[in-house]
Amino acid sequence: MKQYLLSVYQPDGPTPPADVLARISGELEALNAELRAAGAWVFSGGLHAAASATVVRAKDGDVLMTDGPFTEGKEHLGGFTIVRAPDLDVALGWAGRIAEITTLPVEVRPFLGAE
């Protein structure tokens, strides 16, 4: 089976209220349990805000580090799930479930050579 990265993008700005986050977290944990039961779950995790990022670049023999996200934008990677799926349609189905729970866009990409 192939592995797919399901990347959840969240807008910059304040985090939702605690009651909203609690509902989302609970629903995502239930979905992760369903993914595990189906043998599709590989790994998942949420990320701190994009402002906590450090970008490392190699240039002219030096390694340069800059604070902040790689790109300036209004959305950044907020979390991800890696799933095993027999095909793209199945991976898209899992991504759709995540999008429904979070109300955020989810990008789906297959891993190279992960079959």
Short mmCIF file of N, CA, C and O in Angstrom, two decimals:
data_model
loop_
_atom_site.label_atom_id
_atom_site.label_comp_id
_atom_site.label_asym_id
_atom_site.label_seq_id
_atom_site.Cartn_x
_atom_site.Cartn_y
_atom_site.Cartn_z
N MET A 1 0.83 -1.19 0.00
CA MET A 1 0.00 0.00 0.00
C MET A 1 0.87 1.24 0.00
O MET A 1 1.93 1.26 0.59
N LYS A 2 0.40 2.26 -0.65
CA LYS A 2 1.10 3.54 -0.66
C LYS A 2 0.87 4.26 0.66
O LYS A 2 -0.09 4.00 1.37
N GLN A 3 1.77 5.21 0.94
CA GLN A 3 1.58 6.10 2.07
C GLN A 3 1.32 7.50 1.53
O GLN A 3 1.91 7.91 0.52
N TYR A 4 0.43 8.21 2.22
CA TYR A 4 0.03 9.55 1.81
C TYR A 4 0.20 10.51 2.98
O TYR A 4 -0.11 10.16 4.12
N LEU A 5 0.66 11.72 2.66
CA LEU A 5 0.74 12.79 3.64
C LEU A 5 -0.51 13.64 3.51
O LEU A 5 -0.80 14.15 2.42
N LEU A 6 -1.25 13.76 4.60
CA LEU A 6 -2.44 14.61 4.64
C LEU A 6 -2.06 15.84 5.46
O LEU A 6 -1.97 15.77 6.68
N SER A 7 -1.80 16.95 4.79
CA SER A 7 -1.32 18.17 5.45
C SER A 7 -2.49 19.11 5.70
O SER A 7 -3.22 19.45 4.77
N VAL A 8 -2.65 19.53 6.94
CA VAL A 8 -3.74 20.43 7.33
C VAL A 8 -3.18 21.85 7.41
O VAL A 8 -2.21 22.09 8.13
N TYR A 9 -3.78 22.77 6.67
CA TYR A 9 -3.33 24.16 6.65
C TYR A 9 -4.29 25.02 7.43
O TYR A 9 -5.50 24.95 7.24
N GLN A 10 -3.74 25.82 8.35
CA GLN A 10 -4.58 26.68 9.16
C GLN A 10 -4.22 28.13 8.92
O GLN A 10 -3.06 28.44 8.65
N PRO A 11 -5.19 29.02 9.03
CA PRO A 11 -4.90 30.43 8.83
C PRO A 11 -4.13 31.00 10.01
O PRO A 11 -4.24 30.51 11.14
N ASP A 12 -3.33 32.02 9.74
CA ASP A 12 -2.67 32.74 10.83
C ASP A 12 -3.74 33.47 11.63
O ASP A 12 -4.80 33.79 11.11
N GLY A 13 -3.45 33.72 12.86
CA GLY A 13 -4.39 34.45 13.70
C GLY A 13 -4.61 33.74 15.01
O GLY A 13 -3.94 32.76 15.33
N PRO A 14 -5.55 34.24 15.76
CA PRO A 14 -5.80 33.66 17.09
C PRO A 14 -6.33 32.24 16.99
O PRO A 14 -6.98 31.87 16.01
N THR A 15 -6.02 31.45 18.01
CA THR A 15 -6.55 30.09 18.05
C THR A 15 -8.03 30.14 18.42
O THR A 15 -8.47 31.06 19.10
N PRO A 16 -8.78 29.15 17.98
CA PRO A 16 -10.20 29.11 18.33
C PRO A 16 -10.38 28.97 19.85
O PRO A 16 -9.46 28.56 20.56
N PRO A 17 -11.58 29.27 20.34
CA PRO A 17 -11.86 29.13 21.78
C PRO A 17 -11.65 27.69 22.25
O PRO A 17 -11.73 26.74 21.46
N ALA A 18 -11.39 27.54 23.54
CA ALA A 18 -11.07 26.24 24.13
C ALA A 18 -12.15 25.20 23.86
O ALA A 18 -11.84 24.04 23.59
N ASP A 19 -13.42 25.58 23.92
CA ASP A 19 -14.49 24.61 23.69
C ASP A 19 -14.49 24.10 22.25
O ASP A 19 -14.74 22.92 22.00
N VAL A 20 -14.15 24.96 21.31
CA VAL A 20 -14.08 24.56 19.91
C VAL A 20 -12.88 23.62 19.71
O VAL A 20 -12.99 22.58 19.06
N LEU A 21 -11.73 23.98 20.28
CA LEU A 21 -10.54 23.13 20.17
C LEU A 21 -10.77 21.77 20.82
O LEU A 21 -10.33 20.75 20.29
N ALA A 22 -11.47 21.74 21.94
CA ALA A 22 -11.75 20.47 22.62
C ALA A 22 -12.61 19.57 21.75
O ALA A 22 -12.36 18.36 21.64
N ARG A 23 -13.61 20.14 21.09
CA ARG A 23 -14.47 19.35 20.20
C ARG A 23 -13.66 18.80 19.03
O ARG A 23 -13.73 17.61 18.71
N ILE A 24 -12.86 19.65 18.41
CA ILE A 24 -12.04 19.23 17.27
C ILE A 24 -11.06 18.14 17.70
O ILE A 24 -10.92 17.12 17.03
N SER A 25 -10.38 18.34 18.83
CA SER A 25 -9.42 17.35 19.31
C SER A 25 -10.08 16.00 19.58
O SER A 25 -9.54 14.95 19.22
N GLY A 26 -11.25 16.04 20.18
CA GLY A 26 -11.98 14.80 20.46
C GLY A 26 -12.37 14.07 19.18
O GLY A 26 -12.22 12.84 19.08
N GLU A 27 -12.85 14.81 18.20
CA GLU A 27 -13.25 14.20 16.93
C GLU A 27 -12.04 13.67 16.16
O GLU A 27 -12.12 12.62 15.52
N LEU A 28 -10.91 14.39 16.23
CA LEU A 28 -9.71 13.91 15.55
C LEU A 28 -9.18 12.64 16.22
O LEU A 28 -8.71 11.73 15.55
N GLU A 29 -9.24 12.58 17.55
CA GLU A 29 -8.79 11.37 18.24
C GLU A 29 -9.67 10.18 17.88
O GLU A 29 -9.17 9.07 17.67
N ALA A 30 -10.98 10.41 17.75
CA ALA A 30 -11.88 9.33 17.32
C ALA A 30 -11.54 8.89 15.90
O ALA A 30 -11.55 7.69 15.59
N LEU A 31 -11.24 9.84 15.02
CA LEU A 31 -10.87 9.49 13.65
C LEU A 31 -9.54 8.72 13.64
O LEU A 31 -9.40 7.74 12.91
N ASN A 32 -8.58 9.14 14.46
CA ASN A 32 -7.31 8.41 14.54
C ASN A 32 -7.54 6.98 15.02
O ASN A 32 -6.89 6.05 14.52
N ALA A 33 -8.46 6.78 15.96
CA ALA A 33 -8.78 5.42 16.41
C ALA A 33 -9.38 4.61 15.26
O ALA A 33 -9.07 3.42 15.10
N GLU A 34 -10.22 5.25 14.46
CA GLU A 34 -10.81 4.58 13.30
C GLU A 34 -9.73 4.23 12.27
O GLU A 34 -9.73 3.13 11.69
N LEU A 35 -8.80 5.16 12.04
CA LEU A 35 -7.68 4.90 11.13
C LEU A 35 -6.84 3.72 11.62
O LEU A 35 -6.45 2.86 10.83
N ARG A 36 -6.57 3.68 12.93
CA ARG A 36 -5.80 2.57 13.49
C ARG A 36 -6.53 1.25 13.30
O ARG A 36 -5.94 0.25 12.90
N ALA A 37 -7.83 1.24 13.58
CA ALA A 37 -8.63 0.02 13.45
C ALA A 37 -8.65 -0.47 12.00
O ALA A 37 -8.70 -1.68 11.75
N ALA A 38 -8.59 0.47 11.05
CA ALA A 38 -8.59 0.11 9.63
C ALA A 38 -7.20 -0.26 9.12
O ALA A 38 -7.05 -0.64 7.96
N GLY A 39 -6.18 -0.12 9.97
CA GLY A 39 -4.80 -0.40 9.54
C GLY A 39 -4.23 0.68 8.65
O GLY A 39 -3.24 0.47 7.96
N ALA A 40 -4.84 1.87 8.66
CA ALA A 40 -4.41 2.95 7.77
C ALA A 40 -3.52 3.99 8.46
O ALA A 40 -2.80 4.71 7.78
N TRP A 41 -3.56 4.05 9.78
CA TRP A 41 -2.83 5.09 10.51
C TRP A 41 -1.35 4.75 10.56
O TRP A 41 -0.95 3.64 10.88
N VAL A 42 -0.50 5.74 10.23
CA VAL A 42 0.95 5.59 10.36
C VAL A 42 1.45 6.54 11.45
O VAL A 42 2.14 6.13 12.36
N PHE A 43 1.08 7.83 11.35
CA PHE A 43 1.54 8.82 12.30
C PHE A 43 0.72 10.09 12.10
O PHE A 43 0.29 10.37 10.99
N SER A 44 0.55 10.86 13.16
CA SER A 44 -0.09 12.16 13.02
C SER A 44 0.40 13.09 14.12
O SER A 44 0.91 12.63 15.15
N GLY A 45 0.27 14.38 13.90
CA GLY A 45 0.68 15.34 14.91
C GLY A 45 0.30 16.75 14.52
O GLY A 45 0.17 17.08 13.35
N GLY A 46 0.08 17.55 15.54
CA GLY A 46 -0.18 18.97 15.36
C GLY A 46 1.12 19.74 15.59
O GLY A 46 2.04 19.23 16.24
N LEU A 47 1.19 20.93 15.06
CA LEU A 47 2.40 21.74 15.15
C LEU A 47 2.13 23.04 15.89
O LEU A 47 1.00 23.54 15.88
N HIS A 48 3.18 23.57 16.52
CA HIS A 48 3.07 24.90 17.12
C HIS A 48 2.89 25.92 16.00
O HIS A 48 3.07 25.62 14.82
N ALA A 49 2.59 27.15 16.36
CA ALA A 49 2.37 28.22 15.38
C ALA A 49 3.58 28.40 14.48
O ALA A 49 4.72 28.13 14.86
N ALA A 50 3.33 28.88 13.27
CA ALA A 50 4.39 29.07 12.28
C ALA A 50 5.49 30.00 12.79
O ALA A 50 6.65 29.86 12.42
N ALA A 51 5.15 30.91 13.69
CA ALA A 51 6.15 31.84 14.23
C ALA A 51 7.23 31.11 15.02
O ALA A 51 8.32 31.64 15.23
N SER A 52 6.96 29.88 15.46
CA SER A 52 7.94 29.12 16.23
C SER A 52 8.96 28.42 15.33
O SER A 52 9.92 27.82 15.83
N ALA A 53 8.79 28.50 14.02
CA ALA A 53 9.66 27.80 13.08
C ALA A 53 11.03 28.46 12.95
O ALA A 53 11.18 29.67 13.16
N THR A 54 12.01 27.66 12.61
CA THR A 54 13.33 28.13 12.22
C THR A 54 13.67 27.49 10.89
O THR A 54 13.52 26.28 10.73
N VAL A 55 14.08 28.28 9.93
CA VAL A 55 14.44 27.78 8.60
C VAL A 55 15.95 27.69 8.51
O VAL A 55 16.66 28.64 8.86
N VAL A 56 16.45 26.54 8.06
CA VAL A 56 17.89 26.30 7.93
C VAL A 56 18.21 26.18 6.45
O VAL A 56 17.59 25.39 5.73
N ARG A 57 19.18 26.97 5.99
CA ARG A 57 19.58 26.96 4.58
C ARG A 57 21.09 26.82 4.48
O ARG A 57 21.82 27.39 5.29
N ALA A 58 21.54 26.11 3.47
CA ALA A 58 22.96 26.04 3.16
C ALA A 58 23.23 26.98 2.00
O ALA A 58 22.54 26.94 0.98
N LYS A 59 24.25 27.86 2.18
CA LYS A 59 24.57 28.81 1.11
C LYS A 59 26.04 29.16 1.19
O LYS A 59 26.53 29.58 2.24
N ASP A 60 26.73 28.97 0.08
CA ASP A 60 28.15 29.35 -0.03
C ASP A 60 28.99 28.74 1.10
O ASP A 60 29.84 29.40 1.68
N GLY A 61 28.73 27.48 1.43
CA GLY A 61 29.51 26.80 2.45
C GLY A 61 29.11 27.12 3.88
O GLY A 61 29.72 26.62 4.82
N ASP A 62 28.12 27.97 4.07
CA ASP A 62 27.64 28.30 5.41
C ASP A 62 26.24 27.74 5.61
O ASP A 62 25.50 27.50 4.64
N VAL A 63 25.88 27.57 6.85
CA VAL A 63 24.52 27.19 7.20
C VAL A 63 23.88 28.41 7.85
O VAL A 63 24.38 28.92 8.86
N LEU A 64 22.82 28.90 7.23
CA LEU A 64 22.13 30.10 7.72
C LEU A 64 20.82 29.70 8.38
O LEU A 64 20.10 28.84 7.87
N MET A 65 20.50 30.34 9.48
CA MET A 65 19.25 30.08 10.18
C MET A 65 18.47 31.37 10.32
O MET A 65 19.03 32.40 10.70
N THR A 66 17.18 31.31 9.99
CA THR A 66 16.32 32.47 10.16
C THR A 66 15.07 32.06 10.92
O THR A 66 14.58 30.94 10.77
N ASP A 67 14.59 32.97 11.75
CA ASP A 67 13.38 32.71 12.51
C ASP A 67 12.16 32.88 11.62
O ASP A 67 12.16 33.68 10.69
N GLY A 68 11.13 32.12 11.93
CA GLY A 68 9.86 32.26 11.24
C GLY A 68 9.68 31.21 10.17
O GLY A 68 10.58 30.43 9.88
N PRO A 69 8.51 31.18 9.57
CA PRO A 69 8.20 30.15 8.57
C PRO A 69 9.00 30.33 7.29
O PRO A 69 9.54 31.41 7.02
N PHE A 70 9.06 29.28 6.50
CA PHE A 70 9.79 29.28 5.23
C PHE A 70 9.24 30.33 4.28
O PHE A 70 9.99 31.01 3.59
N THR A 71 7.92 30.43 4.22
CA THR A 71 7.30 31.41 3.32
C THR A 71 6.38 32.32 4.09
O THR A 71 5.82 31.94 5.12
N GLU A 72 6.24 33.53 3.59
CA GLU A 72 5.24 34.43 4.17
C GLU A 72 3.91 34.08 3.54
O GLU A 72 3.83 33.84 2.34
N GLY A 73 2.91 34.02 4.34
CA GLY A 73 1.59 33.70 3.82
C GLY A 73 0.53 33.88 4.88
O GLY A 73 0.84 34.20 6.04
N LYS A 74 -0.68 33.65 4.50
CA LYS A 74 -1.80 33.77 5.43
C LYS A 74 -2.18 32.43 6.03
O LYS A 74 -3.00 32.37 6.94
N GLU A 75 -1.61 31.34 5.50
CA GLU A 75 -1.85 29.99 6.02
C GLU A 75 -0.52 29.27 6.14
O GLU A 75 0.40 29.53 5.37
N HIS A 76 -0.45 28.37 7.12
CA HIS A 76 0.75 27.57 7.31
C HIS A 76 0.36 26.17 7.71
O HIS A 76 -0.75 25.92 8.20
N LEU A 77 1.30 25.26 7.57
CA LEU A 77 1.07 23.88 7.98
C LEU A 77 0.80 23.86 9.48
O LEU A 77 1.60 24.34 10.27
N GLY A 78 -0.35 23.31 9.86
CA GLY A 78 -0.73 23.28 11.27
C GLY A 78 -0.65 21.89 11.86
O GLY A 78 -0.55 21.72 13.07
N GLY A 79 -0.69 20.88 11.01
CA GLY A 79 -0.61 19.50 11.47
C GLY A 79 -0.65 18.57 10.28
O GLY A 79 -0.83 19.01 9.14
N PHE A 80 -0.49 17.29 10.56
CA PHE A 80 -0.46 16.33 9.46
C PHE A 80 -0.81 14.95 9.97
O PHE A 80 -0.71 14.65 11.16
N THR A 81 -1.21 14.12 9.03
CA THR A 81 -1.44 12.70 9.28
C THR A 81 -0.83 11.93 8.13
O THR A 81 -0.95 12.35 6.97
N ILE A 82 -0.17 10.84 8.43
CA ILE A 82 0.34 9.95 7.39
C ILE A 82 -0.51 8.69 7.43
O ILE A 82 -0.69 8.10 8.50
N VAL A 83 -1.07 8.33 6.28
CA VAL A 83 -1.92 7.14 6.20
C VAL A 83 -1.39 6.17 5.16
O VAL A 83 -0.68 6.56 4.23
N ARG A 84 -1.75 4.90 5.34
CA ARG A 84 -1.56 3.87 4.34
C ARG A 84 -2.89 3.70 3.63
O ARG A 84 -3.92 3.56 4.30
N ALA A 85 -2.86 3.69 2.31
CA ALA A 85 -4.11 3.52 1.57
C ALA A 85 -3.81 2.80 0.26
O ALA A 85 -2.73 2.98 -0.32
N PRO A 86 -4.76 1.99 -0.22
CA PRO A 86 -4.52 1.26 -1.46
C PRO A 86 -4.47 2.16 -2.68
O PRO A 86 -3.86 1.82 -3.68
N ASP A 87 -5.11 3.35 -2.59
CA ASP A 87 -5.11 4.27 -3.73
C ASP A 87 -5.45 5.68 -3.27
O ASP A 87 -5.83 5.90 -2.12
N LEU A 88 -5.34 6.61 -4.20
CA LEU A 88 -5.58 8.02 -3.90
C LEU A 88 -7.00 8.26 -3.43
O LEU A 88 -7.24 9.08 -2.52
N ASP A 89 -7.97 7.59 -4.01
CA ASP A 89 -9.36 7.81 -3.62
C ASP A 89 -9.60 7.53 -2.15
O ASP A 89 -10.31 8.28 -1.47
N VAL A 90 -8.99 6.48 -1.63
CA VAL A 90 -9.15 6.16 -0.21
C VAL A 90 -8.47 7.23 0.65
O VAL A 90 -9.03 7.69 1.64
N ALA A 91 -7.27 7.66 0.24
CA ALA A 91 -6.57 8.72 0.97
C ALA A 91 -7.38 10.01 0.96
O ALA A 91 -7.48 10.71 1.97
N LEU A 92 -7.99 10.32 -0.17
CA LEU A 92 -8.83 11.52 -0.26
C LEU A 92 -10.05 11.41 0.66
O LEU A 92 -10.50 12.41 1.23
N GLY A 93 -10.58 10.21 0.81
CA GLY A 93 -11.69 10.01 1.73
C GLY A 93 -11.31 10.32 3.16
O GLY A 93 -12.05 11.00 3.89
N TRP A 94 -10.12 9.84 3.59
CA TRP A 94 -9.66 10.15 4.95
C TRP A 94 -9.43 11.66 5.09
O TRP A 94 -9.77 12.26 6.10
N ALA A 95 -8.84 12.28 4.07
CA ALA A 95 -8.59 13.72 4.10
C ALA A 95 -9.90 14.50 4.21
O ALA A 95 -9.98 15.50 4.93
N GLY A 96 -10.92 14.03 3.53
CA GLY A 96 -12.23 14.68 3.60
C GLY A 96 -12.79 14.65 5.01
O GLY A 96 -13.39 15.62 5.47
N ARG A 97 -12.57 13.55 5.70
CA ARG A 97 -13.04 13.44 7.09
C ARG A 97 -12.31 14.45 7.98
O ARG A 97 -12.91 15.10 8.82
N ILE A 98 -11.00 14.59 7.76
CA ILE A 98 -10.22 15.57 8.53
C ILE A 98 -10.72 16.98 8.23
O ILE A 98 -10.88 17.81 9.12
N ALA A 99 -10.95 17.28 6.95
CA ALA A 99 -11.43 18.61 6.55
C ALA A 99 -12.79 18.91 7.18
O ALA A 99 -13.04 20.05 7.61
N GLU A 100 -13.66 17.91 7.25
CA GLU A 100 -14.97 18.12 7.88
C GLU A 100 -14.83 18.44 9.36
O GLU A 100 -15.50 19.33 9.88
N ILE A 101 -13.94 17.74 10.03
CA ILE A 101 -13.75 17.94 11.47
C ILE A 101 -13.11 19.30 11.76
O ILE A 101 -13.55 20.03 12.64
N THR A 102 -12.06 19.64 11.02
CA THR A 102 -11.29 20.86 11.31
C THR A 102 -11.83 22.09 10.61
O THR A 102 -11.48 23.21 11.00
N THR A 103 -12.59 21.91 9.55
CA THR A 103 -13.05 22.96 8.63
C THR A 103 -11.87 23.67 7.95
O THR A 103 -11.99 24.81 7.52
N LEU A 104 -10.74 22.97 7.85
CA LEU A 104 -9.54 23.53 7.23
C LEU A 104 -9.18 22.74 5.98
O LEU A 104 -9.54 21.56 5.86
N PRO A 105 -8.46 23.36 5.04
CA PRO A 105 -8.04 22.64 3.85
C PRO A 105 -6.99 21.58 4.18
O PRO A 105 -6.15 21.78 5.07
N VAL A 106 -7.05 20.47 3.45
CA VAL A 106 -6.12 19.36 3.64
C VAL A 106 -5.52 19.01 2.28
O VAL A 106 -6.24 18.70 1.34
N GLU A 107 -4.20 19.09 2.20
CA GLU A 107 -3.49 18.71 0.97
C GLU A 107 -3.09 17.24 1.07
O GLU A 107 -2.59 16.80 2.11
N VAL A 108 -3.30 16.49 0.00
CA VAL A 108 -2.98 15.06 -0.02
C VAL A 108 -1.86 14.83 -1.03
O VAL A 108 -1.99 15.23 -2.20
N ARG A 109 -0.77 14.19 -0.56
CA ARG A 109 0.35 13.90 -1.47
C ARG A 109 0.89 12.51 -1.16
O ARG A 109 1.11 12.17 0.00
N PRO A 110 1.15 11.73 -2.22
CA PRO A 110 1.75 10.41 -1.99
C PRO A 110 3.25 10.55 -1.73
O PRO A 110 3.91 11.46 -2.24
N PHE A 111 3.77 9.63 -0.92
CA PHE A 111 5.21 9.54 -0.72
C PHE A 111 5.83 8.83 -1.93
O PHE A 111 5.24 7.90 -2.47
N LEU A 112 7.02 9.24 -2.29
CA LEU A 112 7.75 8.57 -3.36
C LEU A 112 8.18 7.19 -2.89
O LEU A 112 8.71 7.05 -1.78
N GLY A 113 7.94 6.18 -3.69
CA GLY A 113 8.43 4.84 -3.43
C GLY A 113 7.91 4.17 -2.18
O GLY A 113 8.48 3.20 -1.73
N ALA A 114 6.86 4.67 -1.59
CA ALA A 114 6.31 4.08 -0.36
C ALA A 114 5.15 3.16 -0.72
O ALA A 114 4.00 3.50 -0.57
N GLU A 115 5.49 1.99 -1.23
CA GLU A 115 4.45 1.04 -1.60
C GLU A 115 4.72 -0.29 -0.94
O GLU A 115 5.80 -0.66 -0.66
#
